[in-house]
Short mmCIF file of C-alpha atoms in Angstrom, two decimals:
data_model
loop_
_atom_site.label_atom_id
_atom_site.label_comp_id
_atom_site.label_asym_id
_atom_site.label_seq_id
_atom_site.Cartn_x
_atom_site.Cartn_y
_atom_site.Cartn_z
CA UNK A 1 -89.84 -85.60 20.10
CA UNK A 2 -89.54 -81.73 19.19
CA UNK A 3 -88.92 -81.33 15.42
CA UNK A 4 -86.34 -78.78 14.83
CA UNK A 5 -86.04 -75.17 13.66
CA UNK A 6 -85.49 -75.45 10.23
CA UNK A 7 -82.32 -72.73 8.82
CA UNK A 8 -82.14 -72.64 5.20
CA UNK A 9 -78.89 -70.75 4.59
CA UNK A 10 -75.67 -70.90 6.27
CA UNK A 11 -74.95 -66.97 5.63
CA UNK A 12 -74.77 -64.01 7.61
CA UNK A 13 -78.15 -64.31 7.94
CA UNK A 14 -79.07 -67.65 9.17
CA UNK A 15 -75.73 -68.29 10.97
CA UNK A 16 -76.13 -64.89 13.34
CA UNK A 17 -80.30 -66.23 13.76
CA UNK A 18 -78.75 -69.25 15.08
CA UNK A 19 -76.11 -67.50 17.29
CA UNK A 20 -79.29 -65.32 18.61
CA UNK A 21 -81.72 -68.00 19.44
CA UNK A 22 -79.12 -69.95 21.45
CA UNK A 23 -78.67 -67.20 23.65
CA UNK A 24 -82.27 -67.95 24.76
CA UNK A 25 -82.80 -71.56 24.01
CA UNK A 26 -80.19 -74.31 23.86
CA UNK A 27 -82.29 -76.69 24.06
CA UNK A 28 -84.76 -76.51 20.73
CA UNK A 29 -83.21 -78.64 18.05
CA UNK A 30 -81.85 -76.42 15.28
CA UNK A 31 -80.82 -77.50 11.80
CA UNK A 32 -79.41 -75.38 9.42
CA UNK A 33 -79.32 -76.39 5.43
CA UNK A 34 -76.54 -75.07 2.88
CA UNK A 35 -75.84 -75.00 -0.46
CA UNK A 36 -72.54 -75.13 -0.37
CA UNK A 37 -69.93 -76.61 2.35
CA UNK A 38 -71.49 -74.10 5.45
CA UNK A 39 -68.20 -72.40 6.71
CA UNK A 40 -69.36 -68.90 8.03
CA UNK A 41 -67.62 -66.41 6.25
CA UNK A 42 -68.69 -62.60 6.43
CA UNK A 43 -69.62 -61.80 3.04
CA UNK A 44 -69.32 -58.15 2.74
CA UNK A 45 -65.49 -58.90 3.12
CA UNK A 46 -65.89 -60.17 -0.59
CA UNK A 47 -65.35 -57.03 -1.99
CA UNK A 48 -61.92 -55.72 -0.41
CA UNK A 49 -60.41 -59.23 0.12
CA UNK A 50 -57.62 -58.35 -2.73
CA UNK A 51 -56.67 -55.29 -0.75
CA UNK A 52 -56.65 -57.80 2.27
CA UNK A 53 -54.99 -59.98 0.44
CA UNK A 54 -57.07 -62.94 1.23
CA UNK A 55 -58.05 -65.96 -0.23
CA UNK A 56 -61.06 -67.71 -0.50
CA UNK A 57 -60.10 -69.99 1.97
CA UNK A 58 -58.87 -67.65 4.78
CA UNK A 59 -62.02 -66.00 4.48
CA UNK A 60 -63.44 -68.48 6.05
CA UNK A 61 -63.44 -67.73 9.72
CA UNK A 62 -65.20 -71.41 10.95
CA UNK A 63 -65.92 -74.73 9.73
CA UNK A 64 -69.42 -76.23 9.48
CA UNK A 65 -67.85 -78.79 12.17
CA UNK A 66 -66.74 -75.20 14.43
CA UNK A 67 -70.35 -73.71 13.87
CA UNK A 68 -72.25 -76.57 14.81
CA UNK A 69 -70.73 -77.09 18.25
CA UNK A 70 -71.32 -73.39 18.68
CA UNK A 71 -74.83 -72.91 17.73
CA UNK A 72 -75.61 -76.59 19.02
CA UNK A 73 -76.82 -77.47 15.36
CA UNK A 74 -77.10 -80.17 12.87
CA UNK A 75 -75.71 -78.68 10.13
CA UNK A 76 -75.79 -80.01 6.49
CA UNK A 77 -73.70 -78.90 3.71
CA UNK A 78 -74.60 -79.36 0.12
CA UNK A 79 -77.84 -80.16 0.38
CA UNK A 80 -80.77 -77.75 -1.12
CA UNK A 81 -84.51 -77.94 -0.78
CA UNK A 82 -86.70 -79.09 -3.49
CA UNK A 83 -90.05 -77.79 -1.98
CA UNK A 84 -91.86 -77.08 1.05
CA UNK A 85 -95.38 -79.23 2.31
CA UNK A 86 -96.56 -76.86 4.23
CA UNK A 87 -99.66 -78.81 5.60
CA UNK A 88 -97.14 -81.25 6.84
CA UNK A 89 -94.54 -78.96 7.86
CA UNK A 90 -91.94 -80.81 5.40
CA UNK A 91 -89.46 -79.34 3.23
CA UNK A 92 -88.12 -81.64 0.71
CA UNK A 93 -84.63 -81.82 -0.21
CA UNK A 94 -83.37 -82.56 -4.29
CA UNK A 95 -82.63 -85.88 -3.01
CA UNK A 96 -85.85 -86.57 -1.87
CA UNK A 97 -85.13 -86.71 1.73
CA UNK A 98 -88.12 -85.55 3.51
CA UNK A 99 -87.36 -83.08 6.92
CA UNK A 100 -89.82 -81.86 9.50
CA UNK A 101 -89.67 -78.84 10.85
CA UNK A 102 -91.83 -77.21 13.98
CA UNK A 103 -90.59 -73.84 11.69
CA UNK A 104 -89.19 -73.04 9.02
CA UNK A 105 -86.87 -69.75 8.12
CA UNK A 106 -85.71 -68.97 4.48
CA UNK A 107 -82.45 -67.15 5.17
CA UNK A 108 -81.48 -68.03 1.27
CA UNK A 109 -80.29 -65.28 0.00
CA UNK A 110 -80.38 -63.42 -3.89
CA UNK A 111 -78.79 -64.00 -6.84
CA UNK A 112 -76.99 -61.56 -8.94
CA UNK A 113 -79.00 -60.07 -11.63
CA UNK A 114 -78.23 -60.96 -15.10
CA UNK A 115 -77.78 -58.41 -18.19
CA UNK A 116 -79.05 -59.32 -21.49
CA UNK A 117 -76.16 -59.00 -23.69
CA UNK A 118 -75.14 -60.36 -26.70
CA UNK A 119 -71.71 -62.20 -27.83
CA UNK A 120 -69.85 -65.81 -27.53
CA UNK A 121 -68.46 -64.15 -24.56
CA UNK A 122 -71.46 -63.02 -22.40
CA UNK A 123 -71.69 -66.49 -20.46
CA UNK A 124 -67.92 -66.01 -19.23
CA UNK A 125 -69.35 -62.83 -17.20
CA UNK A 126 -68.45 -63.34 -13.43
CA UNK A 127 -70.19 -62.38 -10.52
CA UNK A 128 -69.54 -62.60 -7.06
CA UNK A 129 -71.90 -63.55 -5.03
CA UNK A 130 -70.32 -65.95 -2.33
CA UNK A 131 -67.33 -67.71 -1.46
CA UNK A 132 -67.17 -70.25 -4.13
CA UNK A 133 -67.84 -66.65 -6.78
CA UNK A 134 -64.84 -65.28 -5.62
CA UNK A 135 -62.96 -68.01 -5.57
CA UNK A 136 -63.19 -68.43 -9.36
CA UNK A 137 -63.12 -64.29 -9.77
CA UNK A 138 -59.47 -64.71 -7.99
CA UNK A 139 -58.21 -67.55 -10.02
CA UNK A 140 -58.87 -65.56 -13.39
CA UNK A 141 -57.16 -62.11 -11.71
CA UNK A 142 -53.60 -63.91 -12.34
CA UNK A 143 -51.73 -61.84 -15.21
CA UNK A 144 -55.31 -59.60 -15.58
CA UNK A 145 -54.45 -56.21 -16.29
CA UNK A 146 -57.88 -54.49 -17.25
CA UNK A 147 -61.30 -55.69 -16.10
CA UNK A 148 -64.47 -54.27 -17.22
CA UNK A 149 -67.09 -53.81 -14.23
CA UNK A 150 -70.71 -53.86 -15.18
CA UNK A 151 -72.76 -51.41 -12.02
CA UNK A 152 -71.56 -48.18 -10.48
CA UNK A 153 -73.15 -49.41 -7.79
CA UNK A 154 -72.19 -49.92 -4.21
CA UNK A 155 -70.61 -53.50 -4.93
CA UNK A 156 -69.19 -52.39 -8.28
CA UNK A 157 -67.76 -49.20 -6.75
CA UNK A 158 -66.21 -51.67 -4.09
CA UNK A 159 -64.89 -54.45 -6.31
CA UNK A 160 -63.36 -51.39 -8.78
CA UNK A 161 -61.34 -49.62 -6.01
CA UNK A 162 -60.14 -53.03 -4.70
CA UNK A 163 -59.13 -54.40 -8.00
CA UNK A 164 -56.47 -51.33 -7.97
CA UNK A 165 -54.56 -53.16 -5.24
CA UNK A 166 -54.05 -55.97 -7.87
CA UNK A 167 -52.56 -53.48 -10.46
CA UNK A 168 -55.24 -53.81 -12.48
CA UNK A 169 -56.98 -50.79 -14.06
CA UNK A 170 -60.84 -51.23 -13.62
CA UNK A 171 -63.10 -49.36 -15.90
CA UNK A 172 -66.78 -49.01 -14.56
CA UNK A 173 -70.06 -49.11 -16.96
CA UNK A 174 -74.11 -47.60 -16.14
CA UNK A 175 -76.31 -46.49 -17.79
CA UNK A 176 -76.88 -43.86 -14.58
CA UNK A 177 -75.69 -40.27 -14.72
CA UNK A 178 -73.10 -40.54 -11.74
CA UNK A 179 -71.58 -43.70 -9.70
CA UNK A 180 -74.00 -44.76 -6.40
CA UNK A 181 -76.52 -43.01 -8.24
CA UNK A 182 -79.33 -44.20 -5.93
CA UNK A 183 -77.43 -43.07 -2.72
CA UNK A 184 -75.68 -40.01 -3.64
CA UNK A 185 -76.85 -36.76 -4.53
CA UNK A 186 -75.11 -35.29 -7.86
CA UNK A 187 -72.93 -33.18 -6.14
CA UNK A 188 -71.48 -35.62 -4.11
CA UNK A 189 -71.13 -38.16 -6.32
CA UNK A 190 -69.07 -35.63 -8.91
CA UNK A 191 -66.33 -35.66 -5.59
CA UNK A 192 -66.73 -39.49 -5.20
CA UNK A 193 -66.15 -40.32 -8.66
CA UNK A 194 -62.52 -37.43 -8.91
CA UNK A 195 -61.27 -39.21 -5.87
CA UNK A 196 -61.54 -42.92 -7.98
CA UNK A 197 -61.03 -41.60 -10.88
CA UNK A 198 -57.61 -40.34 -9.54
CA UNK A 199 -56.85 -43.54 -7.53
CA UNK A 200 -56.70 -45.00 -11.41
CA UNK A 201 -60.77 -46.15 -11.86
CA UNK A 202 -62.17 -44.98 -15.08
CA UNK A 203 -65.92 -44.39 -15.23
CA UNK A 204 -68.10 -44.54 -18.40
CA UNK A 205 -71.76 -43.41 -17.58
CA UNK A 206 -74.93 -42.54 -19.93
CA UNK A 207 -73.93 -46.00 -21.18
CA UNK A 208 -74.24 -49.58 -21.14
CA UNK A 209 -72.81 -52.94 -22.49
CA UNK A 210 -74.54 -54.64 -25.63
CA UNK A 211 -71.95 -57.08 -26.58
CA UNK A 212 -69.10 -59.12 -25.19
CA UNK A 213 -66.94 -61.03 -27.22
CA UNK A 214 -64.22 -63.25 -26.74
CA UNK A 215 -60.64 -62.16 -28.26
CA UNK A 216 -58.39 -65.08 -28.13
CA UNK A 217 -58.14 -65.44 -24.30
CA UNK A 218 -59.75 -61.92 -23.35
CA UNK A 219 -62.81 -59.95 -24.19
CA UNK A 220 -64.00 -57.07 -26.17
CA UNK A 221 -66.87 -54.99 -25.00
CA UNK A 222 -69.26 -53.20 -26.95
CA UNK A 223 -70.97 -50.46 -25.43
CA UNK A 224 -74.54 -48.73 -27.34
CA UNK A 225 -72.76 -45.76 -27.85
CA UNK A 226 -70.77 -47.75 -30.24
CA UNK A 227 -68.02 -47.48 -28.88
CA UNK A 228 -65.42 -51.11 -27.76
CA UNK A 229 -63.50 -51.50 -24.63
CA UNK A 230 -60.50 -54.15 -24.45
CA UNK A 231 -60.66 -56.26 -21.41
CA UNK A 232 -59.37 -59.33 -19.69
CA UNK A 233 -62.29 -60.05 -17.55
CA UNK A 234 -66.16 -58.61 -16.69
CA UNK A 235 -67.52 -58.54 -14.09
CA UNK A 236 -71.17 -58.04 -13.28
CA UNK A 237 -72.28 -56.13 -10.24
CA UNK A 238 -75.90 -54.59 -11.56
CA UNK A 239 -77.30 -55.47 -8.49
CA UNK A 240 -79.52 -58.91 -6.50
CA UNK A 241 -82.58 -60.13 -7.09
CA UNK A 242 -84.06 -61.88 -3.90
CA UNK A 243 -84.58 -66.18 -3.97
CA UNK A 244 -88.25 -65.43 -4.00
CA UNK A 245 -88.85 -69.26 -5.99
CA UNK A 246 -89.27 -71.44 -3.45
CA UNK A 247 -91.68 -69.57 -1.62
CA UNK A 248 -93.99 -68.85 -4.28
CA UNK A 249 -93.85 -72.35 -5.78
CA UNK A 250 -94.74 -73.20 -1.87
CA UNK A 251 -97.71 -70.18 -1.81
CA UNK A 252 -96.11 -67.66 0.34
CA UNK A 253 -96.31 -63.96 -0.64
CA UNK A 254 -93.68 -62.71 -2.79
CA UNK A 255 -93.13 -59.54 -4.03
CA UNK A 256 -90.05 -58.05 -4.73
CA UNK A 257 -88.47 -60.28 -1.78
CA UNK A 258 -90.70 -63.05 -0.06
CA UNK A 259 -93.22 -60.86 2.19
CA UNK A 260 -92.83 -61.05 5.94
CA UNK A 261 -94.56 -59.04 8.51
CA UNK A 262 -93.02 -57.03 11.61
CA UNK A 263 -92.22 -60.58 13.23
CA UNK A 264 -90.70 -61.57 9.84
CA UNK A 265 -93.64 -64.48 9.72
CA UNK A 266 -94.54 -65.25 5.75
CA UNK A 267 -98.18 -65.47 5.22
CA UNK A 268 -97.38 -68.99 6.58
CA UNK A 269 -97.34 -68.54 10.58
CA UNK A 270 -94.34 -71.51 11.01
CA UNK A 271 -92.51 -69.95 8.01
CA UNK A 272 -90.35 -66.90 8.36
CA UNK A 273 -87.82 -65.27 6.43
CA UNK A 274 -84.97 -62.79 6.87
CA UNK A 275 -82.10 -60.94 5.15
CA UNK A 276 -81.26 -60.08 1.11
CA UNK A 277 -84.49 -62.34 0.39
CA UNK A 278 -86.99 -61.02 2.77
CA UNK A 279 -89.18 -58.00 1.96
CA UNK A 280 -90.47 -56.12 5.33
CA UNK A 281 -93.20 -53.54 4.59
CA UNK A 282 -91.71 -53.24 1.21
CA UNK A 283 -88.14 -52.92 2.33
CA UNK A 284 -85.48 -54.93 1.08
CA UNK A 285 -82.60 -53.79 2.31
CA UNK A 286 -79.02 -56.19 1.44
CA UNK A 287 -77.20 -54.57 4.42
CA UNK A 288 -75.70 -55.84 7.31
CA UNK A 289 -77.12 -53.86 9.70
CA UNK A 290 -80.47 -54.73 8.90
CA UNK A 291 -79.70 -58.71 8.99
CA UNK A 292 -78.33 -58.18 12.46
CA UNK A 293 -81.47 -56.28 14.09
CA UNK A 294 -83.91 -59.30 11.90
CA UNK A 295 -81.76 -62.00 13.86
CA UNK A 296 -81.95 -60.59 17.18
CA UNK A 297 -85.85 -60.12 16.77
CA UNK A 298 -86.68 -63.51 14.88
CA UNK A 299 -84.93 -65.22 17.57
CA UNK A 300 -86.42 -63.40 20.46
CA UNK A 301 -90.13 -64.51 18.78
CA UNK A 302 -88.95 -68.01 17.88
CA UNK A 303 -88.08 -68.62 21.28
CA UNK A 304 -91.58 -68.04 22.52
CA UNK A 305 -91.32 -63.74 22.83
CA UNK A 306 -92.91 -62.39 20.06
CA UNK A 307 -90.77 -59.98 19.15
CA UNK A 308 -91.47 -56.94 15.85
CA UNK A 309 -88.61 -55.77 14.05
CA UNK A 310 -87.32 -52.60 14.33
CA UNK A 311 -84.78 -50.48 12.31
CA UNK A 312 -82.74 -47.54 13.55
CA UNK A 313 -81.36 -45.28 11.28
CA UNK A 314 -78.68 -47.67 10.09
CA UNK A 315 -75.60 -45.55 7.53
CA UNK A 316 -73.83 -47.70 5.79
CA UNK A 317 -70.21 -47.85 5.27
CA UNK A 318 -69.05 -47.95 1.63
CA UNK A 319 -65.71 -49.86 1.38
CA UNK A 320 -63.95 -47.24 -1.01
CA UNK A 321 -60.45 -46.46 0.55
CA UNK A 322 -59.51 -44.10 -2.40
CA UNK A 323 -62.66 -42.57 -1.15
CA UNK A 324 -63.89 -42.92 2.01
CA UNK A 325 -68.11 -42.74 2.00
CA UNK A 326 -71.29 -43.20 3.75
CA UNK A 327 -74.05 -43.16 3.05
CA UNK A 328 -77.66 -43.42 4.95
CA UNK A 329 -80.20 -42.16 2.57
CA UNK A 330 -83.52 -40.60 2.92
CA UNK A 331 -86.66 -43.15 2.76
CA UNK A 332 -87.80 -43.32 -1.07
CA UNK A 333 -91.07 -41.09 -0.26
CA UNK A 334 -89.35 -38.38 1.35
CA UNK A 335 -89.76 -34.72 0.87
CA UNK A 336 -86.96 -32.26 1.34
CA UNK A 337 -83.97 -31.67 -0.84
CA UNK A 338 -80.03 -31.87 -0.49
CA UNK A 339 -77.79 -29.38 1.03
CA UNK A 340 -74.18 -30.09 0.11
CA UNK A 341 -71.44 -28.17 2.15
CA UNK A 342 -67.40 -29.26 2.05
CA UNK A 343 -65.98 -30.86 4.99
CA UNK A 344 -65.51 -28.52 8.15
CA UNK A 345 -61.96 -27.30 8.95
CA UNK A 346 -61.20 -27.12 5.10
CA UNK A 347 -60.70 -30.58 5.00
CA UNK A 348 -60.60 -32.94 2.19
CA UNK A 349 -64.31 -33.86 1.89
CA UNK A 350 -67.84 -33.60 0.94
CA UNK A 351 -71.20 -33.20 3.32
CA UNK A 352 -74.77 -33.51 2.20
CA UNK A 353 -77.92 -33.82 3.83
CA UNK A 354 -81.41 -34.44 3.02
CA UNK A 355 -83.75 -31.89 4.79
CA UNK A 356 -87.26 -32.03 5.34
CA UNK A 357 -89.16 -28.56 4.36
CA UNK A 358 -89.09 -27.88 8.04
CA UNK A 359 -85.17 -28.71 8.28
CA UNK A 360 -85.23 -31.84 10.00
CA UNK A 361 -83.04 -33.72 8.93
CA UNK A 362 -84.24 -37.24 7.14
CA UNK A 363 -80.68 -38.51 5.25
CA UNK A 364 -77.01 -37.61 4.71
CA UNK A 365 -74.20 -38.80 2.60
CA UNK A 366 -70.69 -38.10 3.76
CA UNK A 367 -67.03 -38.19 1.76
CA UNK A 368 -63.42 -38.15 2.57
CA UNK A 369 -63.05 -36.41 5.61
CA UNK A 370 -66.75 -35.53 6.70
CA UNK A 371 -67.06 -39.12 7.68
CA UNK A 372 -65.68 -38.46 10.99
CA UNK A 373 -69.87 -37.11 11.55
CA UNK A 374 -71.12 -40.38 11.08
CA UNK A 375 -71.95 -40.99 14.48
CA UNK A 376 -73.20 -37.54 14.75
CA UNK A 377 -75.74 -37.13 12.45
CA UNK A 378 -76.84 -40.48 12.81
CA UNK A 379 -78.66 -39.77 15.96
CA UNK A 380 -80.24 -36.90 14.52
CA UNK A 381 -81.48 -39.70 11.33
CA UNK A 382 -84.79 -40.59 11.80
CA UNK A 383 -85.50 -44.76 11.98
CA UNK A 384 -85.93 -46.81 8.85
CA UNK A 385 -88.35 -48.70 10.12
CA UNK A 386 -89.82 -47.03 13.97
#
């Protein structure tokens, strides 16, 4: 009998893998492992589902039972793997139920990263992360009328102008200079931050939370510039740290995410690995995009066509309404420098672009109205990964 492919995650990740492999094999046995109860959900919509107003339960667009008659899986929901035995191609569940596998793809995810902070109230600090996250980050909303968001990040930028469709006046904490500090260029990021800060989002940068308290049934925040915000929930969006523990307690490379090559194969040839854990010639990128070109390849080499990943230049959409933005920046070793120009046709709206010393262009970031050149300048972009 063929042992199956192995899928641990039900996510974006491992769900789409399984939705790509079928169309070229329906006849390999698949099994996918989850966590939690394995309903696909897309889970970028986490952080505009109050605008949407959805729940977490309409978020769910299929049922384990719905996915596994599509994929033609065995799917099993809360259930999580205790280790891998490689030499026997095994992975062992918490249970102690032993699986073979003829391979074996870790599509597990990252966790939120954790601030060190101080205070009795520093363990009530929510972060969404999944379904079951913002299920419990809705249920505290009701009657919330100020929320503290830690990360003027992409996430915490997202959660912060969706929170205003709740009523609820979000103030935003980082220790950067200016919000989506490692996509945007200063200038734009001045415009980003007027448009939210008029929509009703306050931003504190230069600074950072020390101390969170509780105060009866809300919080006070400390910040190290001494001064204390009022609020009735925080919320942490500093960023993810890839799952990178069961792979290195089973001897796989890890680095920042577990290490795969072009075919997304660990140093383990019947062990692969794709999306916010993987690391692919030091690239970790949390994206959509990026998860959708690693499931089309990975399946193409699972089912017997060995197939290397490739990344196009890939922008990505930033789900700011009070703001519209996106963003596809330059690679981290690029040379050049940002030109910023306004939006053409005096527009509302801010254009930058990275330029090599030779002009070509190698990143852009575009607000308000200059979005409409997304698709434009995006064939001009030069791959992420060629």
């Amino acid at each position: 009998m063929t042992q199956p492919i192995v899928i641990a995650g039900s996510g974006l990740a491992g769900y789409n893998l399984a939705r790509e492999f079928r169309k070229l094999d329906r006849d390999t046995p698949l099994m996918i492992l989850s966590r939690d109860a394995a309903g696909f959900y897309s889970k970028p919509m986490l952080s505009n589902a109050l605008s949407a107003n959805k729940t977490a339960e309409s978020l769910i667009m299929k049922s384990a039972d719905k996915m596994a008659g599509e994929v033609l899986a065995t799917i099993r929901p809360q259930v999580e793997i205790a280790s891998v035995d490689r030499a026997n191609r095994i992975v062992v569940l918490t249970s102690g139920e032993r699986i073979a596998y003829r391979d074996l793809v870790l599509a597990i995810g990252a966790d939120p990263i954790r601030l060190p902070i101080a205070g009795d109230g520093a363990a009530d600090i929510l972060s969404v992360n999944d379904l079951d996250d913002f299920a419990r980050f809705a249920a505290r909303l009701d009657g919330a009328k100020r929320v503290v968001v830690l990360g003027a990040g992409l996430i915490g930028c997202e959660f912060a102008n969706d929170l205003l469709a709740r009523g609820i006046s979000p103030v935003v904490i980082d220790i950067a200079a200016w919000p989506l500090g490692r996509l945007l260029p200063e200038a734009a990021a001045t415009w980003f931050r007027q448009q939210l800060e008029a929509a009703g989002v306050t931003f504190r940068m230069n600074t950072s939370a020390t101390t969170v308290v509780r105060n009866g049934s809300a919080y006070r925040v400390t910040l190290d510039d001494g001064s204390v915000l009022d609020a009735d929930l925080v919320l942490s969006a500093v960023g993810l740290r890839p799952r990178t523990a069961l792979a290195h307690a089973a001897g796989l490379a890890v680095n920042r995410g577990i290490r795969v090559d072009r075919l997304l194969a660990t140093s383990d040839a019947h062990i692969h690995a794709l999306g916010d854990c993987a690391e692919v010639e030091g690239l970790v990128l949390p994206f959509v995009m990026p998860i959708m070109h690693q499931a089309r390849a990975l399946a193409a080499t699972l089912a017997g066509k060995p197939t290397a990943i490739v990344y196009p230049a890939m922008p990505v959409v930033v789900k700011t309404p009070a703001c519209p933005t996106v963003v596809c920046p330059p690679a981290a070793n690029a040379e050049g420098s940002w030109h910023i120009a306004p939006a053409a046709n005096g527009e509302a709206g801010v254009e930058a672009q990275f330029l090599a010393p030779d002009g070509a262009l190698l990143g852009f970031t575009l607000l308000g109205a200059a979005t409409a050149r997304k698709q434009a300048l995006t064939t001009q972009a030069p791959a992420a990964l060629a």
